[in-house]
PDB file of C-alpha atoms in Angstrom:
ATOM      1  CA  GLY A   1     -19.522 -68.627  24.075  1.00 62.00           C
ATOM      2  CA  ASN A   2     -21.141 -65.264  24.067  1.00 85.00           C
ATOM      3  CA  ARG A   3     -20.532 -63.773  20.987  1.00 84.00           C
ATOM      4  CA  VAL A   4     -22.295 -60.369  21.748  1.00 86.00           C
ATOM      5  CA  GLU A   5     -20.287 -59.995  25.029  1.00 89.00           C
ATOM      6  CA  ALA A   6     -17.180 -60.758  23.108  1.00 91.00           C
ATOM      7  CA  LEU A   7     -17.861 -58.328  20.506  1.00 90.00           C
ATOM      8  CA  LYS A   8     -18.608 -55.672  23.038  1.00 92.00           C
ATOM      9  CA  TYR A   9     -15.308 -56.032  24.833  1.00 93.00           C
ATOM     10  CA  TYR A  10     -13.431 -56.418  21.529  1.00 94.00           C
ATOM     11  CA  LEU A  11     -14.755 -53.185  20.207  1.00 92.00           C
ATOM     12  CA  GLN A  12     -14.189 -51.498  23.779  1.00 93.00           C
ATOM     13  CA  ALA A  13     -10.100 -52.818  23.341  1.00 93.00           C
ATOM     14  CA  LEU A  14     -10.240 -51.727  19.575  1.00 92.00           C
ATOM     15  CA  ASP A  15     -11.048 -48.213  20.747  1.00 93.00           C
ATOM     16  CA  MET A  16      -8.424 -48.371  23.592  1.00 94.00           C
ATOM     17  CA  PHE A  17      -5.706 -49.540  21.173  1.00 94.00           C
ATOM     18  CA  LYS A  18      -6.600 -46.757  18.757  1.00 93.00           C
ATOM     19  CA  VAL A  19      -6.271 -44.039  21.402  1.00 94.00           C
ATOM     20  CA  LEU A  20      -2.888 -45.506  22.371  1.00 94.00           C
ATOM     21  CA  LYS A  21      -1.908 -45.972  18.594  1.00 93.00           C
ATOM     22  CA  ASN A  22      -0.979 -49.576  19.041  1.00 93.00           C
ATOM     23  CA  ASP A  23      -1.198 -50.902  15.459  1.00 94.00           C
ATOM     24  CA  ALA A  24      -0.224 -54.453  16.547  1.00 93.00           C
ATOM     25  CA  ASN A  25      -3.209 -54.702  18.743  1.00 93.00           C
ATOM     26  CA  ILE A  26      -5.649 -52.972  16.431  1.00 93.00           C
ATOM     27  CA  ALA A  27      -4.743 -55.452  13.793  1.00 93.00           C
ATOM     28  CA  SER A  28      -4.905 -58.507  16.130  1.00 92.00           C
ATOM     29  CA  VAL A  29      -8.198 -57.297  17.666  1.00 94.00           C
ATOM     30  CA  GLY A  30      -9.842 -56.097  14.262  1.00 93.00           C
ATOM     31  CA  ARG A  31      -8.834 -59.668  13.154  1.00 90.00           C
ATOM     32  CA  ASN A  32     -10.792 -61.156  16.010  1.00 91.00           C
ATOM     33  CA  ILE A  33     -13.993 -59.043  15.373  1.00 93.00           C
ATOM     34  CA  GLY A  34     -13.883 -60.324  11.977  1.00 91.00           C
ATOM     35  CA  VAL A  35     -13.863 -63.870  13.065  1.00 88.00           C
ATOM     36  CA  LEU A  36     -16.918 -63.157  15.259  1.00 90.00           C
ATOM     37  CA  TYR A  37     -18.703 -61.635  12.266  1.00 91.00           C
ATOM     38  CA  ASP A  38     -17.696 -64.686  10.138  1.00 87.00           C
ATOM     39  CA  GLU A  39     -19.112 -67.110  12.596  1.00 86.00           C
ATOM     40  CA  GLU A  40     -22.324 -65.075  12.930  1.00 87.00           C
ATOM     41  CA  LYS A  41     -22.517 -65.212   8.855  1.00 88.00           C
ATOM     42  CA  ASN A  42     -22.253 -61.568   8.771  1.00 90.00           C
ATOM     43  CA  LEU A  43     -19.983 -61.579   5.955  1.00 89.00           C
ATOM     44  CA  GLU A  44     -19.792 -58.001   4.980  1.00 91.00           C
ATOM     45  CA  LYS A  45     -18.622 -56.750   8.487  1.00 92.00           C
ATOM     46  CA  ALA A  46     -16.528 -59.596   8.735  1.00 91.00           C
ATOM     47  CA  GLY A  47     -14.798 -58.835   5.465  1.00 91.00           C
ATOM     48  CA  LYS A  48     -14.409 -55.154   6.430  1.00 94.00           C
ATOM     49  CA  TYR A  49     -12.738 -55.860   9.713  1.00 93.00           C
ATOM     50  CA  ASP A  50     -10.263 -58.799   8.123  1.00 91.00           C
ATOM     51  CA  ARG A  51      -9.398 -56.199   5.256  1.00 93.00           C
ATOM     52  CA  LYS A  52      -8.596 -53.339   7.834  1.00 94.00           C
ATOM     53  CA  ALA A  53      -6.521 -55.710   9.868  1.00 92.00           C
ATOM     54  CA  PHE A  54      -4.686 -56.906   6.937  1.00 92.00           C
ATOM     55  CA  LEU A  55      -3.593 -53.636   5.772  1.00 94.00           C
ATOM     56  CA  ILE A  56      -2.408 -52.536   9.334  1.00 95.00           C
ATOM     57  CA  ALA A  57      -0.546 -55.930   9.536  1.00 93.00           C
ATOM     58  CA  LYS A  58       1.239 -55.191   6.226  1.00 94.00           C
ATOM     59  CA  ASN A  59       2.062 -51.671   7.124  1.00 95.00           C
ATOM     60  CA  ILE A  60       3.606 -53.044  10.399  1.00 94.00           C
ATOM     61  CA  GLU A  61       4.845 -56.099   8.587  1.00 92.00           C
ATOM     62  CA  ASP A  62       3.161 -58.662  10.873  1.00 92.00           C
ATOM     63  CA  THR A  63       3.191 -61.584   8.770  1.00 91.00           C
ATOM     64  CA  THR A  64       1.052 -63.729  11.008  1.00 89.00           C
ATOM     65  CA  ILE A  65      -1.770 -61.503  11.278  1.00 90.00           C
ATOM     66  CA  MET A  66      -1.484 -61.087   7.345  1.00 93.00           C
ATOM     67  CA  SER A  67      -1.688 -64.607   6.997  1.00 92.00           C
ATOM     68  CA  THR A  68      -4.824 -65.136   9.138  1.00 90.00           C
ATOM     69  CA  ALA A  69      -6.541 -61.950   7.612  1.00 92.00           C
ATOM     70  CA  TYR A  70      -5.825 -63.844   4.286  1.00 94.00           C
ATOM     71  CA  SER A  71      -7.184 -66.906   5.534  1.00 93.00           C
ATOM     72  CA  ASN A  72     -10.254 -65.343   6.948  1.00 91.00           C
ATOM     73  CA  LEU A  73     -11.088 -63.434   3.588  1.00 94.00           C
ATOM     74  CA  ALA A  74     -10.643 -66.685   1.841  1.00 95.00           C
ATOM     75  CA  ASN A  75     -13.197 -68.518   4.224  1.00 92.00           C
ATOM     76  CA  ILE A  76     -15.585 -65.299   3.577  1.00 92.00           C
ATOM     77  CA  TYR A  77     -15.236 -65.970  -0.477  1.00 95.00           C
ATOM     78  CA  SER A  78     -15.960 -69.744   0.095  1.00 95.00           C
ATOM     79  CA  ALA A  79     -19.088 -69.064   1.979  1.00 92.00           C
ATOM     80  CA  ARG A  80     -20.003 -67.005  -0.749  1.00 93.00           C
ATOM     81  CA  LYS A  81     -19.265 -69.996  -3.166  1.00 96.00           C
ATOM     82  CA  GLU A  82     -16.581 -67.639  -4.780  1.00 97.00           C
ATOM     83  CA  TYR A  83     -14.009 -70.255  -4.640  1.00 98.00           C
ATOM     84  CA  LYS A  84     -11.228 -69.005  -7.283  1.00 98.00           C
ATOM     85  CA  LYS A  85     -10.994 -65.923  -4.983  1.00 97.00           C
ATOM     86  CA  ALA A  86     -10.906 -68.210  -1.920  1.00 97.00           C
ATOM     87  CA  LEU A  87      -8.165 -70.096  -3.650  1.00 98.00           C
ATOM     88  CA  ASP A  88      -6.238 -66.854  -4.277  1.00 97.00           C
ATOM     89  CA  TYR A  89      -6.432 -65.755  -0.675  1.00 96.00           C
ATOM     90  CA  THR A  90      -5.707 -69.057   0.542  1.00 97.00           C
ATOM     91  CA  PHE A  91      -2.622 -69.346  -1.482  1.00 98.00           C
ATOM     92  CA  LYS A  92      -1.433 -65.989  -0.212  1.00 96.00           C
ATOM     93  CA  SER A  93      -1.853 -67.278   3.514  1.00 95.00           C
ATOM     94  CA  LEU A  94      -0.004 -70.464   2.460  1.00 97.00           C
ATOM     95  CA  ALA A  95       2.740 -68.666   1.092  1.00 96.00           C
ATOM     96  CA  LEU A  96       3.257 -66.356   4.245  1.00 95.00           C
ATOM     97  CA  GLY A  97       2.784 -69.614   6.513  1.00 93.00           C
ATOM     98  CA  ARG A  98       5.678 -71.415   4.567  1.00 95.00           C
ATOM     99  CA  LYS A  99       7.750 -68.386   4.626  1.00 93.00           C
ATOM    100  CA  LYS A 100       7.556 -68.349   8.520  1.00 90.00           C
ATOM    101  CA  ASN A 101       7.626 -72.044   8.597  1.00 90.00           C
ATOM    102  CA  GLU A 102       4.150 -72.023  10.674  1.00 88.00           C
ATOM    103  CA  SER A 103       3.696 -75.703  11.124  1.00 90.00           C
ATOM    104  CA  PHE A 104      -0.041 -75.635  12.369  1.00 91.00           C
ATOM    105  CA  SER A 105      -1.329 -72.977   9.953  1.00 93.00           C
ATOM    106  CA  ILE A 106       0.108 -74.654   6.702  1.00 96.00           C
ATOM    107  CA  PRO A 107      -2.039 -77.706   6.968  1.00 97.00           C
ATOM    108  CA  ILE A 108      -5.184 -75.867   7.539  1.00 96.00           C
ATOM    109  CA  ASP A 109      -4.535 -73.781   4.423  1.00 97.00           C
ATOM    110  CA  LEU A 110      -3.919 -76.964   2.398  1.00 98.00           C
ATOM    111  CA  ASN A 111      -7.026 -78.201   3.617  1.00 97.00           C
ATOM    112  CA  ASN A 112      -8.887 -75.056   2.985  1.00 97.00           C
ATOM    113  CA  ILE A 113      -7.275 -75.196  -0.727  1.00 98.00           C
ATOM    114  CA  GLY A 114      -8.456 -79.247  -1.042  1.00 98.00           C
ATOM    115  CA  ASP A 115     -12.013 -77.935  -0.172  1.00 97.00           C
ATOM    116  CA  ASN A 116     -11.962 -75.066  -2.739  1.00 98.00           C
ATOM    117  CA  TYR A 117     -10.678 -77.539  -5.473  1.00 98.00           C
ATOM    118  CA  MET A 118     -13.330 -80.120  -4.456  1.00 98.00           C
ATOM    119  CA  HIS A 119     -15.968 -77.447  -4.653  1.00 98.00           C
ATOM    120  CA  LEU A 120     -14.790 -76.523  -8.384  1.00 98.00           C
ATOM    121  CA  LYS A 121     -14.659 -80.081  -9.043  1.00 98.00           C
ATOM    122  CA  ASN A 122     -11.079 -80.518  -9.608  1.00 98.00           C
ATOM    123  CA  TYR A 123     -10.753 -83.674  -7.683  1.00 98.00           C
ATOM    124  CA  PRO A 124      -7.323 -84.591  -8.427  1.00 98.00           C
ATOM    125  CA  LYS A 125      -5.889 -81.424  -7.057  1.00 98.00           C
ATOM    126  CA  ALA A 126      -8.194 -81.634  -4.180  1.00 98.00           C
ATOM    127  CA  LEU A 127      -6.802 -84.828  -3.195  1.00 98.00           C
ATOM    128  CA  ASP A 128      -3.235 -83.691  -3.561  1.00 98.00           C
ATOM    129  CA  TYR A 129      -3.755 -80.781  -1.248  1.00 98.00           C
ATOM    130  CA  TYR A 130      -5.616 -82.967   1.205  1.00 98.00           C
ATOM    131  CA  HIS A 131      -3.260 -85.709   1.413  1.00 98.00           C
ATOM    132  CA  GLU A 132      -0.447 -83.012   1.733  1.00 98.00           C
ATOM    133  CA  ALA A 133      -2.517 -81.440   4.574  1.00 98.00           C
ATOM    134  CA  LEU A 134      -3.104 -84.779   6.208  1.00 98.00           C
ATOM    135  CA  LYS A 135       0.792 -85.648   6.248  1.00 97.00           C
ATOM    136  CA  LEU A 136       1.530 -82.612   8.063  1.00 97.00           C
ATOM    137  CA  ALA A 137      -1.489 -82.616  10.510  1.00 96.00           C
ATOM    138  CA  ARG A 138      -0.302 -86.000  11.557  1.00 96.00           C
ATOM    139  CA  LYS A 139       3.230 -84.907  12.076  1.00 96.00           C
ATOM    140  CA  ASN A 140       1.899 -82.049  14.220  1.00 95.00           C
ATOM    141  CA  GLN A 141      -0.697 -84.470  16.088  1.00 93.00           C
ATOM    142  CA  ASP A 142      -3.273 -81.635  15.224  1.00 92.00           C
ATOM    143  CA  SER A 143      -6.611 -83.818  15.866  1.00 91.00           C
ATOM    144  CA  ARG A 144      -9.082 -81.069  14.528  1.00 90.00           C
ATOM    145  CA  THR A 145      -7.213 -80.758  11.050  1.00 93.00           C
ATOM    146  CA  ILE A 146      -6.682 -84.587  10.825  1.00 94.00           C
ATOM    147  CA  THR A 147     -10.593 -84.966  11.379  1.00 92.00           C
ATOM    148  CA  VAL A 148     -11.575 -82.246   8.708  1.00 93.00           C
ATOM    149  CA  THR A 149      -8.847 -83.279   6.151  1.00 95.00           C
ATOM    150  CA  LEU A 150      -9.815 -87.174   6.401  1.00 95.00           C
ATOM    151  CA  SER A 151     -13.578 -86.059   6.229  1.00 93.00           C
ATOM    152  CA  GLY A 152     -12.704 -83.869   3.047  1.00 95.00           C
ATOM    153  CA  LEU A 153     -10.802 -87.115   1.484  1.00 97.00           C
ATOM    154  CA  ALA A 154     -14.082 -88.991   2.100  1.00 95.00           C
ATOM    155  CA  GLN A 155     -16.430 -86.501   0.311  1.00 94.00           C
ATOM    156  CA  VAL A 156     -14.031 -86.068  -2.628  1.00 97.00           C
ATOM    157  CA  TYR A 157     -13.929 -90.185  -3.136  1.00 97.00           C
ATOM    158  CA  GLU A 158     -17.699 -90.372  -2.525  1.00 94.00           C
ATOM    159  CA  LEU A 159     -17.955 -87.418  -5.218  1.00 96.00           C
ATOM    160  CA  LYS A 160     -15.764 -89.587  -7.527  1.00 97.00           C
ATOM    161  CA  LYS A 161     -17.850 -92.590  -6.710  1.00 96.00           C
ATOM    162  CA  ASP A 162     -14.961 -94.367  -5.029  1.00 96.00           C
ATOM    163  CA  ILE A 163     -17.281 -95.680  -2.156  1.00 93.00           C
ATOM    164  CA  PRO A 164     -14.653 -98.154  -0.604  1.00 95.00           C
ATOM    165  CA  GLN A 165     -12.301 -95.179  -0.132  1.00 96.00           C
ATOM    166  CA  ALA A 166     -15.034 -92.738   0.865  1.00 93.00           C
ATOM    167  CA  ILE A 167     -16.020 -95.365   3.590  1.00 91.00           C
ATOM    168  CA  ARG A 168     -12.406 -95.924   4.662  1.00 95.00           C
ATOM    169  CA  TYR A 169     -11.640 -92.123   4.980  1.00 94.00           C
ATOM    170  CA  ALA A 170     -15.024 -91.350   6.778  1.00 91.00           C
ATOM    171  CA  ALA A 171     -14.607 -94.273   9.279  1.00 90.00           C
ATOM    172  CA  GLU A 172     -11.247 -93.009   9.918  1.00 92.00           C
ATOM    173  CA  SER A 173     -12.271 -89.535  10.424  1.00 90.00           C
ATOM    174  CA  LEU A 174     -15.146 -90.359  12.505  1.00 87.00           C
ATOM    175  CA  GLU A 175     -12.576 -92.539  14.761  1.00 87.00           C
ATOM    176  CA  GLN A 176     -10.383 -89.218  14.873  1.00 88.00           C
ATOM    177  CA  ALA A 177     -13.289 -86.985  15.978  1.00 84.00           C
ATOM    178  CA  LYS A 178     -14.643 -89.232  18.623  1.00 80.00           C
ATOM    179  CA  ASN A 179     -11.214 -89.258  19.944  1.00 79.00           C
ATOM    180  CA  GLY A 180     -10.982 -85.511  19.649  1.00 74.00           C
ATOM    181  CA  GLY A 181     -14.393 -84.754  20.922  1.00 56.00           C
ATOM    182  CA  ASP A 182     -15.490 -82.274  18.754  1.00 65.00           C
ATOM    183  CA  VAL A 183     -19.413 -83.016  18.645  1.00 63.00           C
ATOM    184  CA  ASN A 184     -19.908 -81.260  15.187  1.00 69.00           C
ATOM    185  CA  ASP A 185     -17.264 -82.980  13.175  1.00 65.00           C
ATOM    186  CA  VAL A 186     -18.833 -86.414  14.338  1.00 66.00           C
ATOM    187  CA  LEU A 187     -22.197 -85.365  13.301  1.00 69.00           C
ATOM    188  CA  THR A 188     -20.960 -84.266   9.799  1.00 69.00           C
ATOM    189  CA  ILE A 189     -19.040 -87.552   9.360  1.00 69.00           C
ATOM    190  CA  TYR A 190     -22.289 -89.706  10.566  1.00 66.00           C
ATOM    191  CA  LYS A 191     -23.999 -88.007   7.606  1.00 71.00           C
ATOM    192  CA  LEU A 192     -21.432 -88.820   5.244  1.00 66.00           C
ATOM    193  CA  LEU A 193     -21.606 -92.507   6.313  1.00 66.00           C
ATOM    194  CA  TYR A 194     -25.087 -92.878   6.621  1.00 64.00           C
TER     195      TYR A 194
END
């Protein structure tokens, strides 16, 4: 979509909610602004909005927004290659998700933990978290999370030089991506396979 236009409307909404003193919507819109800045790779502004959203959400005890803000901050640290900080925030997000039994956020957090452990070259832990994520994503029939988790498994097995397992998971991920229709995932997996 058009991020510039979306940002304009989010900022207008944020101003309106500030006038109305509607903290829940201020936190929610702020989190969404953070996501937009993250997608534009403006990590400084993304972090600023995510931290503000988190503080407001904490104040009003909105654990869903708190969890998402933690997850967004984790993604920022991961993009900066600060994987230990990313893990810290992802574990916080996961704890909140488990507390509220949020069945769709839990496998995403588990997958992200697997990603960070992979980058830290802790392959056994990466595999453990990826397998747990895959199990829950399949239970939820969450095509996107299944695809990226299978891809993560393929990458770890490739790094471990276990090529048969890497090919197995990459092929399964590719099939899942084709059925789920995410072109970017298909391209990423083709790069793994070829």
